[in-house]
mmCIF file of C-alpha atoms in Angstrom:
data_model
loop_
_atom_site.group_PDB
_atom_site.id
_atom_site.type_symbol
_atom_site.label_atom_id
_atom_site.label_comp_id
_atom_site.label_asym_id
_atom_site.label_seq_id
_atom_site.Cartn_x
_atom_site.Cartn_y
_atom_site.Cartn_z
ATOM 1 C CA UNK X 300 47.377 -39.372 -25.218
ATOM 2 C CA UNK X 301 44.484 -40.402 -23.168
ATOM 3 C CA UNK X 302 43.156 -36.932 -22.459
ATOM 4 C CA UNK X 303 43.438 -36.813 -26.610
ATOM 5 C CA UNK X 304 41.815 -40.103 -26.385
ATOM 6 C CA UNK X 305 38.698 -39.112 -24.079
ATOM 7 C CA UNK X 306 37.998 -35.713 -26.096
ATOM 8 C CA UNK X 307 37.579 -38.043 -28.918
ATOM 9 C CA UNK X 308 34.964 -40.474 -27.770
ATOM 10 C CA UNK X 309 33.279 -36.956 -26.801
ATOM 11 C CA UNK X 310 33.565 -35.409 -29.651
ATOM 12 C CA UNK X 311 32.311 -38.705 -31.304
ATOM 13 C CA UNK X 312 29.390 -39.027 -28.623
ATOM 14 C CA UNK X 313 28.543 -35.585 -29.400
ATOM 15 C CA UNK X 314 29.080 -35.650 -32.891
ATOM 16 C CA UNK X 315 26.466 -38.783 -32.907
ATOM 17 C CA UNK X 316 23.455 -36.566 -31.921
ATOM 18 C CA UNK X 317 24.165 -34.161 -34.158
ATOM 19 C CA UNK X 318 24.410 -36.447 -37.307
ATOM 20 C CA UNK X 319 21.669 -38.211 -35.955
ATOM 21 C CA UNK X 320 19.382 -35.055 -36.421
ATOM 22 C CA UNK X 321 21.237 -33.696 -39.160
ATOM 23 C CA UNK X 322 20.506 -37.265 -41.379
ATOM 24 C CA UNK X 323 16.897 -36.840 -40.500
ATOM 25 C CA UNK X 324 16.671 -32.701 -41.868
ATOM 26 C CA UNK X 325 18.737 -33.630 -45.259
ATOM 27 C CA UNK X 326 16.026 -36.896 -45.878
ATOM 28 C CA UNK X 327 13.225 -34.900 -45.578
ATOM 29 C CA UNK X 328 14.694 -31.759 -47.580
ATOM 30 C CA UNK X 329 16.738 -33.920 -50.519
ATOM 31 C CA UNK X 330 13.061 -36.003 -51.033
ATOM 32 C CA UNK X 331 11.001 -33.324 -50.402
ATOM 33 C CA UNK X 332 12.321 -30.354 -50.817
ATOM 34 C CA UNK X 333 11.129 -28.759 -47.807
ATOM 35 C CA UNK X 334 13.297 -26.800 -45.229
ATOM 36 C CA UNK X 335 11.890 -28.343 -42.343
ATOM 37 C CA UNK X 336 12.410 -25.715 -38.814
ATOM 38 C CA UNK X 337 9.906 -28.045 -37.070
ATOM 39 C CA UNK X 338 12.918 -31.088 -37.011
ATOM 40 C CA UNK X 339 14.320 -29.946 -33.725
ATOM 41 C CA UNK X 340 10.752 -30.416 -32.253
ATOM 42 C CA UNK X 341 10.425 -34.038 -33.505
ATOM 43 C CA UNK X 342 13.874 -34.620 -31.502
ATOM 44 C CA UNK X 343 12.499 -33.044 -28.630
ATOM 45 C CA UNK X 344 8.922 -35.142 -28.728
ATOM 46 C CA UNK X 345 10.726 -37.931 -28.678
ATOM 47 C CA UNK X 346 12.547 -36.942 -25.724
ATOM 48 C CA UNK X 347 9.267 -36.666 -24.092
ATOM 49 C CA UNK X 348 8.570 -40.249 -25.278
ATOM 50 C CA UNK X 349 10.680 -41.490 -23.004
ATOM 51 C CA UNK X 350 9.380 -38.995 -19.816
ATOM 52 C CA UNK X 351 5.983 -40.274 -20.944
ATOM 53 C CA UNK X 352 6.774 -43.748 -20.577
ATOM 54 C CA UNK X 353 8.651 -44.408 -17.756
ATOM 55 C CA UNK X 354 5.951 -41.740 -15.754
ATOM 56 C CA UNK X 355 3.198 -44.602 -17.409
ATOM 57 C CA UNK X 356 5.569 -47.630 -15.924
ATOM 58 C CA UNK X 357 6.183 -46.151 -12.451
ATOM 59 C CA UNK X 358 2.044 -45.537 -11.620
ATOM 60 C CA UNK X 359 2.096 -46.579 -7.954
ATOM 61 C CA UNK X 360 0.112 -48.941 -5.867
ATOM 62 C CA UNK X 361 0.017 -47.821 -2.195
ATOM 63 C CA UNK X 362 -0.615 -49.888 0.382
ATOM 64 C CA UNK X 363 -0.519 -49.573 4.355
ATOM 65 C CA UNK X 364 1.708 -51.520 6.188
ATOM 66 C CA UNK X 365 0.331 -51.453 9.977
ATOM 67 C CA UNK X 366 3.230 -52.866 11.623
ATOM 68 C CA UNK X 367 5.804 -50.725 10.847
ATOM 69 C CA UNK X 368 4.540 -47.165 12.345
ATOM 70 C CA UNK X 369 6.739 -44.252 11.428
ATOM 71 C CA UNK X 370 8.618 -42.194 13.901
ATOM 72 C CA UNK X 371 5.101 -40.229 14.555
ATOM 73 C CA UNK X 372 3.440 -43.254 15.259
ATOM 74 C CA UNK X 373 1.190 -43.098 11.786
ATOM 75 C CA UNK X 374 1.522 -46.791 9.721
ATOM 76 C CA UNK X 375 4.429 -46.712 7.020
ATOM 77 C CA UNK X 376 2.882 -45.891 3.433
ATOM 78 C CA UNK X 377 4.680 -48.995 0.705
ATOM 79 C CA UNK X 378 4.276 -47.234 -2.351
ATOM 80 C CA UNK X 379 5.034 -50.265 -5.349
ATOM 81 C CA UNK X 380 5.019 -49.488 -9.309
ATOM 82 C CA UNK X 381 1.703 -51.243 -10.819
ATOM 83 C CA UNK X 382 4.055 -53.024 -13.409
ATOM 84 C CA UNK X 383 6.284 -54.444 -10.440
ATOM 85 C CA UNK X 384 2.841 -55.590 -8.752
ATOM 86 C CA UNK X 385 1.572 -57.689 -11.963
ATOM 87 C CA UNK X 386 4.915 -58.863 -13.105
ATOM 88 C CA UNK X 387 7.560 -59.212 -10.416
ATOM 89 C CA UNK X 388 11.268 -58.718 -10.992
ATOM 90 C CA UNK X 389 10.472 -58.406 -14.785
ATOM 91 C CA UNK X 390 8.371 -55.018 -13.064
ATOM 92 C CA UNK X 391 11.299 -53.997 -11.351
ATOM 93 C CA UNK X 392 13.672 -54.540 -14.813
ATOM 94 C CA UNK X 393 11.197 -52.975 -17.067
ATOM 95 C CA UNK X 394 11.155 -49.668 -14.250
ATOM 96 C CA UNK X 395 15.486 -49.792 -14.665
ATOM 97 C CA UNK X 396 15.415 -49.968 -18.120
ATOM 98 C CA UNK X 397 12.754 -47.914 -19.368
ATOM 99 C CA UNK X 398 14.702 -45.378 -21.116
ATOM 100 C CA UNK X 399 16.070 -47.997 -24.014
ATOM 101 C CA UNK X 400 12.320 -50.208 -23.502
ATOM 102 C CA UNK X 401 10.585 -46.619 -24.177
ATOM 103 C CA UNK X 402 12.254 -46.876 -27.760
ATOM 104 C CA UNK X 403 9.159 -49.372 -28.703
ATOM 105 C CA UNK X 404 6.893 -46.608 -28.107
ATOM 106 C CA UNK X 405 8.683 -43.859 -29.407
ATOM 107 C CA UNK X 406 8.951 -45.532 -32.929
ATOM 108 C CA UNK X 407 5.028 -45.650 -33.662
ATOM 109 C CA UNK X 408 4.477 -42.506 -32.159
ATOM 110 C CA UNK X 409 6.818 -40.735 -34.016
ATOM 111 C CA UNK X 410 6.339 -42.512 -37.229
ATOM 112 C CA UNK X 411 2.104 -41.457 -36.925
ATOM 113 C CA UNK X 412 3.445 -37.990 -35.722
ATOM 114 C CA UNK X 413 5.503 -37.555 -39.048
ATOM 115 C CA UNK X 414 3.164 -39.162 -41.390
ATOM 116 C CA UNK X 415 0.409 -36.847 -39.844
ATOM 117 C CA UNK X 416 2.613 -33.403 -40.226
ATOM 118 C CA UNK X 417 3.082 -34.510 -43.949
ATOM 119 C CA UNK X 418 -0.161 -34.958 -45.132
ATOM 120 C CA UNK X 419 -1.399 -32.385 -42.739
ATOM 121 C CA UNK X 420 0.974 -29.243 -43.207
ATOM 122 C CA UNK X 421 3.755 -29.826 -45.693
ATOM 123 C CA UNK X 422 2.839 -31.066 -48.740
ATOM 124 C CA UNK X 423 0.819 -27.802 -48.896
ATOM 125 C CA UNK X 424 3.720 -26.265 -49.058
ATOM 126 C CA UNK X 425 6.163 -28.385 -51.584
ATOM 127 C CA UNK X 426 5.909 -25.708 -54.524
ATOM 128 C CA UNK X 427 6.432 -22.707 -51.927
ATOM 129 C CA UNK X 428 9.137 -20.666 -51.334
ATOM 130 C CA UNK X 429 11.748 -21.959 -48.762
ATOM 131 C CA UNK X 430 11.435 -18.479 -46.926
ATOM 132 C CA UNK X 431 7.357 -20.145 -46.544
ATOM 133 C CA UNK X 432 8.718 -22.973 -46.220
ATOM 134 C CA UNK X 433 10.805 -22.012 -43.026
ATOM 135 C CA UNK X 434 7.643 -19.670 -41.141
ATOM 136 C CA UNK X 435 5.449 -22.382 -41.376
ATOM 137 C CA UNK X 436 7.764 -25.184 -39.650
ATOM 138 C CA UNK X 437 8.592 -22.405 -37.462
ATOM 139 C CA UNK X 438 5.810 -21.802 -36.249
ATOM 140 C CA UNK X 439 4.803 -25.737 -36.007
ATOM 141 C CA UNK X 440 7.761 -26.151 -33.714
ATOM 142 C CA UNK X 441 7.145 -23.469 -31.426
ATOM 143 C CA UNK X 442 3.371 -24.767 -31.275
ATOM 144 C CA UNK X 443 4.505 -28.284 -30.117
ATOM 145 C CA UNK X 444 7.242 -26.919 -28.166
ATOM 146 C CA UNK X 445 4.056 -25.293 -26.241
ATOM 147 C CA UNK X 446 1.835 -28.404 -26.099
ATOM 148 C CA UNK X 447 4.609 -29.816 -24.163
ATOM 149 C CA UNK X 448 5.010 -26.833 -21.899
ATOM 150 C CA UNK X 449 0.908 -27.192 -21.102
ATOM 151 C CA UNK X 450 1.369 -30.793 -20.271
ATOM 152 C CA UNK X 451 4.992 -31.012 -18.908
ATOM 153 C CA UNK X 452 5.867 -27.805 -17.365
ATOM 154 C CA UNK X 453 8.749 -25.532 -17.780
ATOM 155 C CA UNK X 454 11.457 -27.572 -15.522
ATOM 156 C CA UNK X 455 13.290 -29.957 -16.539
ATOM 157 C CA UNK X 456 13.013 -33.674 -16.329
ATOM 158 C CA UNK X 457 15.537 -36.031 -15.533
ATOM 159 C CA UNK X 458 15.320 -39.532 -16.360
ATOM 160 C CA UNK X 459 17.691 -41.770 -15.080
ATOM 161 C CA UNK X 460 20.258 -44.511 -16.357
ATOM 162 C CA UNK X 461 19.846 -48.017 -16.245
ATOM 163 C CA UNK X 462 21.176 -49.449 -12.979
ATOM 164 C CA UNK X 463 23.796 -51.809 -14.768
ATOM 165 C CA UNK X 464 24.901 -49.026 -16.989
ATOM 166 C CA UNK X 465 26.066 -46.890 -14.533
ATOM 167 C CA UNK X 466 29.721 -45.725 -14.287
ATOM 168 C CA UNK X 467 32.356 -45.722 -16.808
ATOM 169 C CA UNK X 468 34.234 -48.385 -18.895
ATOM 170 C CA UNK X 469 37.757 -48.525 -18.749
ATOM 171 C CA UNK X 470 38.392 -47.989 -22.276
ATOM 172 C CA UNK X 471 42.529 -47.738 -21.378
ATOM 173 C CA UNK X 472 42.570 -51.297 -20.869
ATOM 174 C CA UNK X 473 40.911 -52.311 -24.514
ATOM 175 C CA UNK X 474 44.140 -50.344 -26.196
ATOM 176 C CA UNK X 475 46.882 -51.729 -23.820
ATOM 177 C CA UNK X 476 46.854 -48.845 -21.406
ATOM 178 C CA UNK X 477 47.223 -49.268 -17.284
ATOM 179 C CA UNK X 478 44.227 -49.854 -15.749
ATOM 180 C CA UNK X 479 42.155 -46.678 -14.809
ATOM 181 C CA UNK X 480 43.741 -44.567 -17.575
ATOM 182 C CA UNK X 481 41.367 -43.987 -20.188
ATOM 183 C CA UNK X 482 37.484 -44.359 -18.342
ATOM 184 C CA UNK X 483 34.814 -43.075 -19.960
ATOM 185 C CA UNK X 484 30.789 -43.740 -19.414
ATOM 186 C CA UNK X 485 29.240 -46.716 -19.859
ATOM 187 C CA UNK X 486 26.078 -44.732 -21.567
ATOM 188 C CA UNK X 487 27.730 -42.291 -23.820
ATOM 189 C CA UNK X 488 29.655 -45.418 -25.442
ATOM 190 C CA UNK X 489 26.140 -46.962 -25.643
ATOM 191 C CA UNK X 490 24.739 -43.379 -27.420
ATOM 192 C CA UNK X 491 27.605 -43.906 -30.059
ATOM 193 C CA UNK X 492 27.404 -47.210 -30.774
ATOM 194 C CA UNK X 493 23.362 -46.513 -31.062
ATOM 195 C CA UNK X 494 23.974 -43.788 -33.391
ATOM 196 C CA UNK X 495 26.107 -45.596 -35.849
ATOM 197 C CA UNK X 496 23.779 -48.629 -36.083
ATOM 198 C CA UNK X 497 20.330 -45.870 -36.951
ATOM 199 C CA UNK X 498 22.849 -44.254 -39.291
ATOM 200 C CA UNK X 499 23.628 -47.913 -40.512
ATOM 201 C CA UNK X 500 20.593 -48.560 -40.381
ATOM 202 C CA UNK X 501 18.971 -46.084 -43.120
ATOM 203 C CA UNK X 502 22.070 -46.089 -45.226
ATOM 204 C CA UNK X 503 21.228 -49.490 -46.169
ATOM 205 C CA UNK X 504 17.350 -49.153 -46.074
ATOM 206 C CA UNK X 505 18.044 -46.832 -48.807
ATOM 207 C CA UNK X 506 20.850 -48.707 -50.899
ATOM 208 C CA UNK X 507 19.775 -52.221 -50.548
ATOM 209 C CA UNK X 508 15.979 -52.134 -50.711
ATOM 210 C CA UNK X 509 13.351 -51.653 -53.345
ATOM 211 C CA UNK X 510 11.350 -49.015 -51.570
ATOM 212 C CA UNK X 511 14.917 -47.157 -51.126
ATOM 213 C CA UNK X 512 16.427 -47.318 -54.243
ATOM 214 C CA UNK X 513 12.942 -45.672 -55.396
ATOM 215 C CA UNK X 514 13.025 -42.678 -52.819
ATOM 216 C CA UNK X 515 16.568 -42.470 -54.394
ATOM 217 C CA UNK X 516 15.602 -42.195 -57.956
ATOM 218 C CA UNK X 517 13.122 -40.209 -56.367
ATOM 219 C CA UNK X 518 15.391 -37.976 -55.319
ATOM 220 C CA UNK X 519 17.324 -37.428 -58.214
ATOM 221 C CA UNK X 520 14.368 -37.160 -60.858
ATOM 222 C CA UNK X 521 10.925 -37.014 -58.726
ATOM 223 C CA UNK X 522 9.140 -36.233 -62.283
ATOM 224 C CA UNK X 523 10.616 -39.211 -64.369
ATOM 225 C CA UNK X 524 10.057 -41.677 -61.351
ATOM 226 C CA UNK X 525 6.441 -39.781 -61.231
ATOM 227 C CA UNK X 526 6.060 -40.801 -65.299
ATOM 228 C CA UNK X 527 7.027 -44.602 -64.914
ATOM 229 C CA UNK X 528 3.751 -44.755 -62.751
ATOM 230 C CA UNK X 529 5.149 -45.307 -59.381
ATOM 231 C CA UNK X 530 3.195 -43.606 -56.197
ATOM 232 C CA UNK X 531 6.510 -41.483 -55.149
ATOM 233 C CA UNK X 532 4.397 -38.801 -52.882
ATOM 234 C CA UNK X 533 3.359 -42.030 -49.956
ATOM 235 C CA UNK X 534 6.897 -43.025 -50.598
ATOM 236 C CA UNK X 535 8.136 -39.508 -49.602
ATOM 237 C CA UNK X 536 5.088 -39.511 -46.805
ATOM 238 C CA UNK X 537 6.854 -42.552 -45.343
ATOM 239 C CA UNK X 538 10.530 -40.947 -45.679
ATOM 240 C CA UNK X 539 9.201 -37.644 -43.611
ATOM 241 C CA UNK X 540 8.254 -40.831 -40.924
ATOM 242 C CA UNK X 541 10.950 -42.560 -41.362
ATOM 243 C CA UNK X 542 13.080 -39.012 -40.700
ATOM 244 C CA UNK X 543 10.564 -38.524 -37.901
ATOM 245 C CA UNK X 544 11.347 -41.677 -36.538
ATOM 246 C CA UNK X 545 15.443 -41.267 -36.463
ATOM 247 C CA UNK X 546 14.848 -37.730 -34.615
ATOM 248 C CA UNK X 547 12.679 -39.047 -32.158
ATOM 249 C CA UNK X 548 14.970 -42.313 -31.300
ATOM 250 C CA UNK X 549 17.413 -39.823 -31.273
ATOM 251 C CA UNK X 550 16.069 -37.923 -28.420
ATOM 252 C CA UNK X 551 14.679 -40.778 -26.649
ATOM 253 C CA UNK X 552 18.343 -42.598 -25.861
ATOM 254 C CA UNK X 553 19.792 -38.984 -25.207
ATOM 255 C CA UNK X 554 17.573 -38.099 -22.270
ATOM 256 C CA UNK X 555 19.597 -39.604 -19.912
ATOM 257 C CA UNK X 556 22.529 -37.354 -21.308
ATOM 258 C CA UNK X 557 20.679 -34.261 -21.331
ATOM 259 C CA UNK X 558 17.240 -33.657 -18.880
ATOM 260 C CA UNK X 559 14.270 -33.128 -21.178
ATOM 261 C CA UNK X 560 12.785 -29.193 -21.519
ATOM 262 C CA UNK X 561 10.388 -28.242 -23.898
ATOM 263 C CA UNK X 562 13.215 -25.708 -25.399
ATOM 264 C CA UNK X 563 15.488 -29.200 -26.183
ATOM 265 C CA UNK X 564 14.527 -28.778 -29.489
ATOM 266 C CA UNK X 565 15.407 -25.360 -29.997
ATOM 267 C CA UNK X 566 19.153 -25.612 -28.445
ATOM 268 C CA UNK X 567 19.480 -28.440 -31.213
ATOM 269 C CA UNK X 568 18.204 -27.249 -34.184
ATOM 270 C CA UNK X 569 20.327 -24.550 -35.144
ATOM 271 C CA UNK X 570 23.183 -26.300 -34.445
ATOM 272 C CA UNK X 571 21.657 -29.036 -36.729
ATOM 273 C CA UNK X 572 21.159 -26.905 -39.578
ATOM 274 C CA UNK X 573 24.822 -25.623 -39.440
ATOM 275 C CA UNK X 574 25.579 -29.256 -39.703
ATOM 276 C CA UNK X 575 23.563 -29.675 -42.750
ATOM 277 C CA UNK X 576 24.870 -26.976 -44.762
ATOM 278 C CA UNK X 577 28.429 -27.341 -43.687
ATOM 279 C CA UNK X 578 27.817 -30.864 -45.327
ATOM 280 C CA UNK X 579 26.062 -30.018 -48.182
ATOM 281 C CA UNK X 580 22.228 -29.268 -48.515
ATOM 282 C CA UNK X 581 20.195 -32.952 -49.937
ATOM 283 C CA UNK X 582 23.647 -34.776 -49.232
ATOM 284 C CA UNK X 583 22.856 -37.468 -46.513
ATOM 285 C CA UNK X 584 26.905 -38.847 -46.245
ATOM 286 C CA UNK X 585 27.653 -35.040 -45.584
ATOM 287 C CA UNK X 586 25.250 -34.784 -42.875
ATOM 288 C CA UNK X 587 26.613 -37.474 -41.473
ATOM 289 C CA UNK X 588 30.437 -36.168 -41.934
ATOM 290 C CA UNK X 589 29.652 -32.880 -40.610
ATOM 291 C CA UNK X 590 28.030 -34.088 -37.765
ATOM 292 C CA UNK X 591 30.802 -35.917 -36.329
ATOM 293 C CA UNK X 592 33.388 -33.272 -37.448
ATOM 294 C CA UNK X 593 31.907 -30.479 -35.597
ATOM 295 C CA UNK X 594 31.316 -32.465 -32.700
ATOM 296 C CA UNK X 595 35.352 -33.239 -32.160
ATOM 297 C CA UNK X 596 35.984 -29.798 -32.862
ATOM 298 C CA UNK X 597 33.804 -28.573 -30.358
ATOM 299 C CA UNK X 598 34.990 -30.769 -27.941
ATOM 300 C CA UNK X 599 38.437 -29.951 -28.296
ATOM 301 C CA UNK X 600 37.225 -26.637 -28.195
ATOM 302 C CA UNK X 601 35.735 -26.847 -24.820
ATOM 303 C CA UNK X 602 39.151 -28.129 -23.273
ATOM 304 C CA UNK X 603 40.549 -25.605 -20.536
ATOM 305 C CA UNK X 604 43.470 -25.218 -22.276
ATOM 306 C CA UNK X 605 42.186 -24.155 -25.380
ATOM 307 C CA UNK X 606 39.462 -21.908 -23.496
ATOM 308 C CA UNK X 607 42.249 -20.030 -21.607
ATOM 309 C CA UNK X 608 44.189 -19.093 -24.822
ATOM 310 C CA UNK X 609 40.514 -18.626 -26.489
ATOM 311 C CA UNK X 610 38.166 -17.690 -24.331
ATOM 312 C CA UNK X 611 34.856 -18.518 -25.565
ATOM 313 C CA UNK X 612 35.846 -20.392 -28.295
ATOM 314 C CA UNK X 613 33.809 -23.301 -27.430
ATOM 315 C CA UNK X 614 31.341 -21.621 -28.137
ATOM 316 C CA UNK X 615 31.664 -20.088 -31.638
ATOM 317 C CA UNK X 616 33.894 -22.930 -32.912
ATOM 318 C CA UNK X 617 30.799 -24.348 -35.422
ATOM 319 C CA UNK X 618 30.234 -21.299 -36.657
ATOM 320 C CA UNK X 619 33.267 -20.176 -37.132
ATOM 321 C CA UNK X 620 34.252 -23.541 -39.009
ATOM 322 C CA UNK X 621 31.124 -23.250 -40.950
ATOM 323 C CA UNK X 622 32.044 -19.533 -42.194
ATOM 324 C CA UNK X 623 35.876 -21.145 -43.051
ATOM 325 C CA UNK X 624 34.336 -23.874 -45.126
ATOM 326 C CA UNK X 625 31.375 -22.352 -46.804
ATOM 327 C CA UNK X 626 33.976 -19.203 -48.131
ATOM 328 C CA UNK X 627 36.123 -22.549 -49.804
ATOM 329 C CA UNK X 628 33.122 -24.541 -50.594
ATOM 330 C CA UNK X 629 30.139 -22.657 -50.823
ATOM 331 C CA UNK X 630 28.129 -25.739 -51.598
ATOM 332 C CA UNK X 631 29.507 -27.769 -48.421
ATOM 333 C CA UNK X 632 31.468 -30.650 -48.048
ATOM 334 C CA UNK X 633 29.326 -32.750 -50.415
ATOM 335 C CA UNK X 634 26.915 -30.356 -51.764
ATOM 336 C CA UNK X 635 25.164 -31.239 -55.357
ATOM 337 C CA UNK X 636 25.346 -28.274 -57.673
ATOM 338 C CA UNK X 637 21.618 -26.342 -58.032
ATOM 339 C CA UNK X 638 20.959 -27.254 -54.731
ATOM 340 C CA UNK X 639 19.328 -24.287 -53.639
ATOM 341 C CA UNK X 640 20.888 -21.784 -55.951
ATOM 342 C CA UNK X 641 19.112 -20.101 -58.319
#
């Protein structure tokens, strides 16, 4: 039961990242239209969000300490992060925690990031093919994914956990299990509970305010909410944000999971598109579904015991899950009909 138990929460924890993506590509594709290949990127800059800050936060004073002499007999270098210098312990907490603190910057970054693909690159391309659609946010991702390269390098890297979050939470003890049963990390709970509040989060942006309940309409009928006079092309310009935004917080909380490359978003985009059209092209609650499916069944997947009667099937499981439900429901789980057909 609890090894059943502990593949779920990864499967879940997984799962979380890939909806999380996944909710983003089906925004921008059921408002705009667009097949957006440059998505993975967006997770991948915001990944780099996070590198950027904390490298801002730990800038070091160093200072000479002429009493305490190293084993040569040269005076000890103290090297102290400038933020610790001006502010103290608060220094020190900001330096532990800047992984979830680097979330402030990632949000305005990515939001100007989206807003400035949008009106830059794609709404050229809103009455193009989807095959056009495709080569041109191809190509944008691979030209970030370079940009990041020049300034980052090729290695990964790491950033680390907060201090207090370290270790794992014994989860056994919250269902009535012996102590030491069921553990499982103190950050990857955090990731899932993060992912279900964004999800959460634009669910209700979208049902429950004006400015969604117009992107919805929007959605359904772009020309007839066009007709009633209402501005819907800056409401879609702040949706591609808004879906710029969710990738990039996205990336920024998983870096601690996953060391930052400038390939990240590469490994995760295909694996987000499967997600999407296993759910259902334009169907946000079938992004979400799919996500979380496909990240249980992969992690069951990856178990030992299934691998030795399997070999490998870790990793073909999404795709072979895909093919299964795409030959019964060729539109996906919760597909709209004319949804890319023709």
């Amino acid at each position: 039961m609890n090894v059943f138990l502990a593949q779920l929460l990864n499967g879940l924890d997984k799962g979380g990242a890939y909806a999380l993506i996944a909710l983003g590509l089906t925004l921008v594709f059921g408002t705009l239209g667009v097949v957006n290949f440059a998505h993975g990127a967006l997770f991948m800059l915001g990944c780099f969000c996070a590198v950027t800050f904390r490298y801002l936060i730990t800038l070091e004073t160093v200072t000479v300490d002429p009493e305490k002499l190293s084993p040569w007999g040269a005076p000890v270098e103290i090297r102290t992060p400038l933020v610790q210098n001006w502010f103290g312990d608060f220094g020190a907490i900001l330096v532990d925690y800047s992984v979830p603190i680097s979330i402030l910057l990632a949000v305005p970054v990515m939001l100007l990031i989206g807003i400035a693909m949008e009106r830059g690159i794609i709404k050229h391309f809103y009455k193009r093919s989807h095959a056009e659609q495709i080569l041109v946010t191809f190509g944008l991702a691979i030209v970030l994914q370079e940009i990041v390269k020049s300034f980052f390098g090729a290695n990964p890297i790491p950033q680390p956990i907060p201090t207090d979050l370290r270790g794992a939470a014994d989860i056994g003890v919250w269902f009535g299990m012996a102590p030491h049963v069921l553990t499982y990390p103190w950050w990857r709970l955090i990731y899932l509970l993060f992912s279900g509040l964004v999800i959460g989060g634009v669910f209700a942006f979208l049902q429950f305010t004006t400015f969604g309940m117009v992107v919805r309409a929007g959605m359904a009928d772009r020309e007839t909410v066009g007709l009633m006079g209402i501005d819907i092309d800056r409401r879609f310009t702040v949706v591609f944000g808004l879906a710029a935004v969710v990738a990039g917080v996205a990336g920024v909380m998983y870096t601690p999971l996953l060391a930052p490359n400038y390939h990240l978003g590469m490994d995760f985009l295909v694996l987000s598109f499967v997600v999407v059209v296993v759910g259902g092209m334009g169907s946000l609650s079938g992004a979400v579904a799919a996500g979380f499916l496909l990240g249980i069944l992969q992690s069951f997947a990856s178990m030992t015991e299934v691998k030795s009667l399997i070999p490998g099937i870790d990793q073909v499981i999404i795709y072979l899950v895909a093919v299964i439900i795409l030959l019964v429901r060729p539109r996906g789980l919760m597909g709209r009909r004319g949804i890319m057909e023709s």
